[in-house]
Every structure is written in C-alpha cells, then in structure tokens.
C-alpha cells in the first residue's frame, strides 16, 4: 500500500539502531530522504523572481491543480503563506474572523496586524477545533463608520490533529459568503485530513478562495509552503512576497523537494496516523498517564502524565534518545516520516521501564 515509501527510502535511512533518536515534538523535524536529496540535486533551476525557475513553476502548477485553483505561489513557510493570503484579501483597517486556537491568530507573531494593519477577531473554538455558522453571523460587523470592515473568514484544517468535518466547513463558508466575506484555509496539514477522510485536496479546498499548504510538516520537505487561489489574488500575493523579502532566486532546488514529497509522501501519512493511534492506545494503558483517545484522528496526540512524574519521565525518555515536547501539563506528541512502527514499540517500552516498580 505504501510502496512509494519503501521505494524512496533506503533501509539505511530508517536504521532500527536501538539508540537512534526519536523526536516526537513535531512533524517539522524530519530529515530529507536520500531520494528527496537526489531529486533536489537534479533539480532544474532558474531565477524565480524573473519567473524562470522550472521546478518552482512545476510545483506551483501541481499544487494549483491539486487544489482546483487557478494559480499558486511557492513561499518559504506556512507563516508567510498565511500572511500573504490574509493580506491579499484584506486592506488596512479591515479585519478577519478566526478561531481563537488557530495558528494564524496565536502563533504567527500577529504579522497580519503588524505588517498589514489588519485586525484578527477571534471566535471561540469548541473542543474539536471547530466553529459554528452562528459565530460567523454574530462576528461580522455592521456597515457603520464605528466598525472595522469584516472581510475574511480564516479557518484551519487539521486543528491540533483533528479533522474538520467537510459539512461543517461548508456551512461556515456559506455563512461567510452571505456577508460577502472571502474564506482562507490554513491547510498546513490538509493532506493529513485528505488521507484520513479518503477525500481529494480539491474536495476539501473547494469551499475556500485561498489555501495554504505546508510541505515541511508531515510531507517531509525541508522547507516550503504553497498558497493557492484565484489568479488575481495570487498576483497580489506575489507582490507582497517580494515586499516581505520572500522573493527567492534559484529556489527550485527546494521546490524539487516539495514536488518529491507530493509524489511520494502523501499516501504514507496513513502510516503516521496508525502509529499515532497505536502510541496513544499504548500510553493510555499506563495508570499515571491520561490520553484523550477520541482526539487522536491523524498524526497528533496529547499526553498528560501525572504532574509529579512530568519532568522525570521526560528526562528518562531523553536519556534513551526519545525527545518529547516540554509544555505542561500536556505533552503534544507528533508522528512523522522519521518515526517507524518499531520506534512506537521503543517508546512504549521506555515508558514501561519508567513505571516499572512505581
Ligand atoms: C506549522 C504551521 C503553520 C506555519 O508554518 P511555518 O512553516 O512553521 O511557518 C501554520 N499553521 C499551522 C496549523 C501549522 O501547524
């Protein structure tokens, strides 16, 4: 089923050495595979600011087609992709509605406000990361000189590993359209949602004007994101990209890694999901660890050890080459290209070792 993975990943790459480091902090920590590095070395390149890099042109065309959009733009990061997306829709003095736990609101240094003079208006998300159409209706400001002009709804999928139901997304987008808003998706991990639901990117992207996709998360590229959308919006985003210093030259060497990832690393995300599920079920078996199993839908789980064990458990794991995030009280655990099924066993054995005799 995941022939692409075994074909592109030589055994030496995924050595089962018992001391190999297992980094569970994020899916951004992956190393480019040997096959990906080869694709990068072979990449044809040109000056992309002149629009002459064939690898970037190919990547942008591929993602535009995948998402069912007119055009796409290769950028350095998901943060830049979202920034350009929002600022291509909103002018200074305008605002966008957004879930209060979403990355654009919480984790992008308020770039849209700082650099664009655009305000974000947070809506309270529920436990699954979702919003309701009523919140959109209530959030849109009246046409009144006292108010900001509400221009955009910004959603996210997946949210902390949770897949947003397509019907719910459709209802939110429809609510936004009633008020003439555009709709942007931070689809950093959209391909995880696609694999989980058995739907195409085009299906999940359809309700949105613009979509940001990260190549450097579960897809395993070292760098890069792609913003896709209508040609006129992407044209504005291209100008903004230049403005923020994001115009790169022979960056096809990086885009080649993204193309390789889209060709070889999408289907295999199912393996990350299976590993996350098995890890969650294994960890839930320990009396002093709690895991919300219902929340494990893709490649992420949240693990809450007894507070008295937290630091000692992390240190115990670190001594065995297993790196865990340190944010209390819940540890976010993420599976990815560099975490194998055997690694899951190693993690569970190390935890069992910690609790032995306790
Ligand atoms: C990682 C991430 C981003 C930003 O990507 P960077 O490449 O780290 O800037 C945006 N949104 C979500 C949901 C993410 O997980």
Tab-separated table of N, CA and C in Angstrom, residues 60-137:
chain	number	residue	atom	x	y	z
A	60	UNK	N	4.195	24.961	-8.468
A	60	UNK	CA	3.020	25.831	-8.361
A	60	UNK	C	1.870	25.301	-9.217
A	61	UNK	N	2.204	24.802	-10.412
A	61	UNK	CA	1.156	24.258	-11.285
A	61	UNK	C	0.542	23.008	-10.654
A	62	UNK	N	1.390	22.190	-10.067
A	62	UNK	CA	0.899	20.941	-9.464
A	62	UNK	C	-0.049	21.238	-8.303
A	63	UNK	N	0.353	22.172	-7.434
A	63	UNK	CA	-0.484	22.459	-6.267
A	63	UNK	C	-1.778	23.168	-6.695
A	64	UNK	N	-1.686	24.078	-7.645
A	64	UNK	CA	-2.906	24.745	-8.133
A	64	UNK	C	-3.892	23.694	-8.640
A	65	UNK	N	-3.401	22.732	-9.422
A	65	UNK	CA	-4.275	21.690	-9.968
A	65	UNK	C	-4.839	20.811	-8.853
A	66	UNK	N	-3.974	20.424	-7.925
A	66	UNK	CA	-4.407	19.597	-6.785
A	66	UNK	C	-5.550	20.246	-6.014
A	67	UNK	N	-5.440	21.571	-5.828
A	67	UNK	CA	-6.415	22.300	-5.010
A	67	UNK	C	-7.608	22.780	-5.840
A	68	UNK	N	-7.520	22.618	-7.150
A	68	UNK	CA	-8.591	23.103	-8.011
A	68	UNK	C	-8.642	24.621	-8.051
A	69	UNK	N	-7.472	25.276	-7.962
A	69	UNK	CA	-7.412	26.747	-8.001
A	69	UNK	C	-6.691	27.195	-9.279
A	70	UNK	N	-6.860	28.476	-9.614
A	70	UNK	CA	-6.262	28.993	-10.854
A	70	UNK	C	-4.749	29.097	-10.788
A	71	UNK	N	-4.239	29.452	-9.612
A	71	UNK	CA	-2.814	29.762	-9.528
A	71	UNK	C	-2.280	29.412	-8.143
A	72	UNK	N	-0.946	29.387	-8.041
A	72	UNK	CA	-0.326	29.089	-6.750
A	72	UNK	C	1.015	29.812	-6.656
A	73	UNK	N	1.488	29.951	-5.428
A	73	UNK	CA	2.723	30.692	-5.164
A	73	UNK	C	3.548	29.935	-4.135
A	74	UNK	N	4.791	29.658	-4.483
A	74	UNK	CA	5.707	28.962	-3.568
A	74	UNK	C	6.320	29.972	-2.614
A	75	UNK	N	6.267	29.681	-1.322
A	75	UNK	CA	6.815	30.611	-0.325
A	75	UNK	C	7.657	29.837	0.689
A	76	UNK	N	8.346	30.602	1.527
A	76	UNK	CA	9.336	29.990	2.418
A	76	UNK	C	8.722	29.220	3.579
A	77	UNK	N	7.536	29.613	4.018
A	77	UNK	CA	6.981	28.985	5.227
A	77	UNK	C	5.463	29.104	5.242
A	78	UNK	N	4.856	28.351	6.151
A	78	UNK	CA	3.411	28.440	6.331
A	78	UNK	C	3.006	29.809	6.860
A	79	UNK	N	3.830	30.362	7.711
A	79	UNK	CA	3.547	31.687	8.267
A	79	UNK	C	3.507	32.724	7.147
A	80	UNK	N	4.490	32.646	6.231
A	80	UNK	CA	4.492	33.611	5.125
A	80	UNK	C	3.292	33.386	4.199
A	81	UNK	N	2.955	32.134	3.990
A	81	UNK	CA	1.836	31.805	3.116
A	81	UNK	C	0.528	32.382	3.677
A	82	UNK	N	0.313	32.195	4.979
A	82	UNK	CA	-0.895	32.745	5.606
A	82	UNK	C	-0.884	34.270	5.603
A	83	UNK	N	0.277	34.849	5.888
A	83	UNK	CA	0.396	36.315	5.893
A	83	UNK	C	0.006	36.886	4.522
A	84	UNK	N	0.591	36.307	3.463
A	84	UNK	CA	0.304	36.804	2.118
A	84	UNK	C	-1.155	36.530	1.753
A	85	UNK	N	-1.675	35.393	2.211
A	85	UNK	CA	-3.076	35.063	1.930
A	85	UNK	C	-4.004	36.104	2.551
A	86	UNK	N	-3.824	36.342	3.841
A	86	UNK	CA	-4.716	37.286	4.531
A	86	UNK	C	-4.557	38.691	3.943
A	87	UNK	N	-3.316	39.110	3.722
A	87	UNK	CA	-3.113	40.482	3.235
A	87	UNK	C	-3.512	40.654	1.767
A	88	UNK	N	-3.650	39.556	1.054
A	88	UNK	CA	-4.153	39.664	-0.323
A	88	UNK	C	-5.666	39.850	-0.343
A	89	UNK	N	-6.312	39.488	0.760
A	89	UNK	CA	-7.766	39.666	0.847
A	89	UNK	C	-8.146	40.964	1.556
A	90	UNK	N	-7.346	41.365	2.563
A	90	UNK	CA	-7.756	42.447	3.464
A	90	UNK	C	-6.856	43.671	3.309
A	91	UNK	N	-7.485	44.836	3.386
A	91	UNK	CA	-6.755	46.109	3.382
A	91	UNK	C	-6.592	46.612	4.818
A	92	UNK	N	-5.691	47.559	4.998
A	92	UNK	CA	-5.515	48.255	6.278
A	92	UNK	C	-6.876	48.741	6.812
A	93	UNK	N	-7.140	48.506	8.103
A	93	UNK	CA	-8.413	48.940	8.685
A	93	UNK	C	-9.512	47.897	8.574
A	94	UNK	N	-9.203	46.803	7.917
A	94	UNK	CA	-10.191	45.717	7.819
A	94	UNK	C	-9.832	44.609	8.813
A	95	UNK	N	-10.746	43.657	8.971
A	95	UNK	CA	-10.495	42.566	9.916
A	95	UNK	C	-10.900	41.230	9.308
A	96	UNK	N	-10.377	40.165	9.933
A	96	UNK	CA	-10.829	38.815	9.568
A	96	UNK	C	-11.253	38.080	10.826
A	97	UNK	N	-12.240	37.187	10.669
A	97	UNK	CA	-12.719	36.327	11.749
A	97	UNK	C	-11.883	35.053	11.734
A	98	UNK	N	-11.550	34.545	12.933
A	98	UNK	CA	-10.667	33.383	13.008
A	98	UNK	C	-10.872	32.645	14.331
A	99	UNK	N	-10.683	31.338	14.327
A	99	UNK	CA	-10.769	30.552	15.560
A	99	UNK	C	-9.663	30.951	16.525
A	100	UNK	N	-10.023	31.001	17.812
A	100	UNK	CA	-9.058	31.542	18.790
A	100	UNK	C	-7.902	30.597	19.100
A	101	UNK	N	-7.949	29.352	18.634
A	101	UNK	CA	-6.780	28.479	18.841
A	101	UNK	C	-5.980	28.301	17.545
A	102	UNK	N	-6.380	28.978	16.492
A	102	UNK	CA	-5.717	28.738	15.212
A	102	UNK	C	-4.336	29.405	15.148
A	103	UNK	N	-3.496	28.790	14.347
A	103	UNK	CA	-2.090	29.195	14.256
A	103	UNK	C	-1.941	30.652	13.831
A	104	UNK	N	-2.741	31.069	12.857
A	104	UNK	CA	-2.620	32.443	12.350
A	104	UNK	C	-2.915	33.453	13.462
A	105	UNK	N	-3.842	33.091	14.336
A	105	UNK	CA	-4.207	34.004	15.430
A	105	UNK	C	-3.181	33.983	16.555
A	106	UNK	N	-2.692	32.774	16.873
A	106	UNK	CA	-1.903	32.589	18.095
A	106	UNK	C	-0.401	32.536	17.886
A	107	UNK	N	0.026	32.086	16.726
A	107	UNK	CA	1.423	31.657	16.597
A	107	UNK	C	2.155	32.255	15.399
A	108	UNK	N	1.684	33.379	14.881
A	108	UNK	CA	2.375	33.977	13.745
A	108	UNK	C	2.750	35.426	14.047
A	109	UNK	N	3.035	35.668	15.332
A	109	UNK	CA	3.579	36.954	15.781
A	109	UNK	C	2.721	38.150	15.356
A	110	UNK	N	1.431	37.910	15.184
A	110	UNK	CA	0.490	38.972	14.794
A	110	UNK	C	0.917	39.685	13.518
A	111	UNK	N	1.527	38.921	12.621
A	111	UNK	CA	2.069	39.524	11.401
A	111	UNK	C	1.049	40.309	10.597
A	112	UNK	N	-0.188	39.787	10.558
A	112	UNK	CA	-1.183	40.478	9.730
A	112	UNK	C	-1.478	41.869	10.297
A	113	UNK	N	-1.434	42.017	11.632
A	113	UNK	CA	-1.648	43.334	12.246
A	113	UNK	C	-0.405	44.204	12.105
A	114	UNK	N	0.748	43.616	12.422
A	114	UNK	CA	1.983	44.395	12.454
A	114	UNK	C	2.345	44.888	11.054
A	115	UNK	N	2.267	43.990	10.091
A	115	UNK	CA	2.733	44.324	8.746
A	115	UNK	C	1.617	44.825	7.838
A	116	UNK	N	0.376	44.470	8.158
A	116	UNK	CA	-0.708	44.804	7.244
A	116	UNK	C	-1.737	45.769	7.785
A	117	UNK	N	-1.688	46.069	9.082
A	117	UNK	CA	-2.715	46.940	9.654
A	117	UNK	C	-4.089	46.296	9.600
A	118	UNK	N	-4.096	44.962	9.639
A	118	UNK	CA	-5.352	44.207	9.555
A	118	UNK	C	-5.583	43.546	10.912
A	119	UNK	N	-6.805	43.624	11.437
A	119	UNK	CA	-7.081	43.054	12.760
A	119	UNK	C	-7.651	41.652	12.644
A	120	UNK	N	-7.331	40.827	13.641
A	120	UNK	CA	-7.940	39.497	13.707
A	120	UNK	C	-8.990	39.528	14.805
A	121	UNK	N	-10.172	38.985	14.527
A	121	UNK	CA	-11.266	38.952	15.501
A	121	UNK	C	-11.516	37.495	15.862
A	122	UNK	N	-11.122	37.100	17.100
A	122	UNK	CA	-11.177	35.674	17.445
A	122	UNK	C	-12.577	35.189	17.799
A	123	UNK	N	-12.899	33.992	17.329
A	123	UNK	CA	-14.140	33.297	17.683
A	123	UNK	C	-13.745	32.064	18.494
A	124	UNK	N	-14.486	31.777	19.542
A	124	UNK	CA	-14.127	30.671	20.436
A	124	UNK	C	-14.366	29.326	19.759
A	125	UNK	N	-13.304	28.534	19.655
A	125	UNK	CA	-13.449	27.206	19.041
A	125	UNK	C	-13.929	26.203	20.089
A	126	UNK	N	-14.595	25.141	19.623
A	126	UNK	CA	-15.022	24.079	20.544
A	126	UNK	C	-13.881	23.072	20.726
A	127	UNK	N	-14.159	21.975	21.459
A	127	UNK	CA	-13.102	21.023	21.813
A	127	UNK	C	-12.497	20.333	20.589
A	128	UNK	N	-13.211	20.335	19.471
A	128	UNK	CA	-12.682	19.679	18.271
A	128	UNK	C	-11.966	20.667	17.350
A	129	UNK	N	-11.875	21.917	17.788
A	129	UNK	CA	-11.223	22.934	16.956
A	129	UNK	C	-12.174	23.606	15.985
A	130	UNK	N	-13.468	23.295	16.091
A	130	UNK	CA	-14.434	23.801	15.122
A	130	UNK	C	-15.155	25.069	15.562
A	131	UNK	N	-15.835	25.685	14.598
A	131	UNK	CA	-16.655	26.882	14.839
A	131	UNK	C	-18.061	26.601	14.316
A	132	UNK	N	-19.013	27.459	14.700
A	132	UNK	CA	-20.384	27.325	14.204
A	132	UNK	C	-20.753	28.537	13.353
A	133	UNK	N	-21.606	28.323	12.351
A	133	UNK	CA	-22.028	29.428	11.488
A	133	UNK	C	-22.597	30.608	12.285
A	134	UNK	N	-23.304	30.326	13.401
A	134	UNK	CA	-23.879	31.422	14.198
A	134	UNK	C	-22.779	32.369	14.683
A	135	UNK	N	-21.602	31.831	14.981
A	135	UNK	CA	-20.496	32.676	15.438
A	135	UNK	C	-20.005	33.593	14.317
A	136	UNK	N	-20.066	33.073	13.096
A	136	UNK	CA	-19.670	33.898	11.948
A	136	UNK	C	-20.673	35.025	11.767
A	137	UNK	N	-21.963	34.670	11.786
A	137	UNK	CA	-23.004	35.696	11.627
A	137	UNK	C	-22.853	36.779	12.692
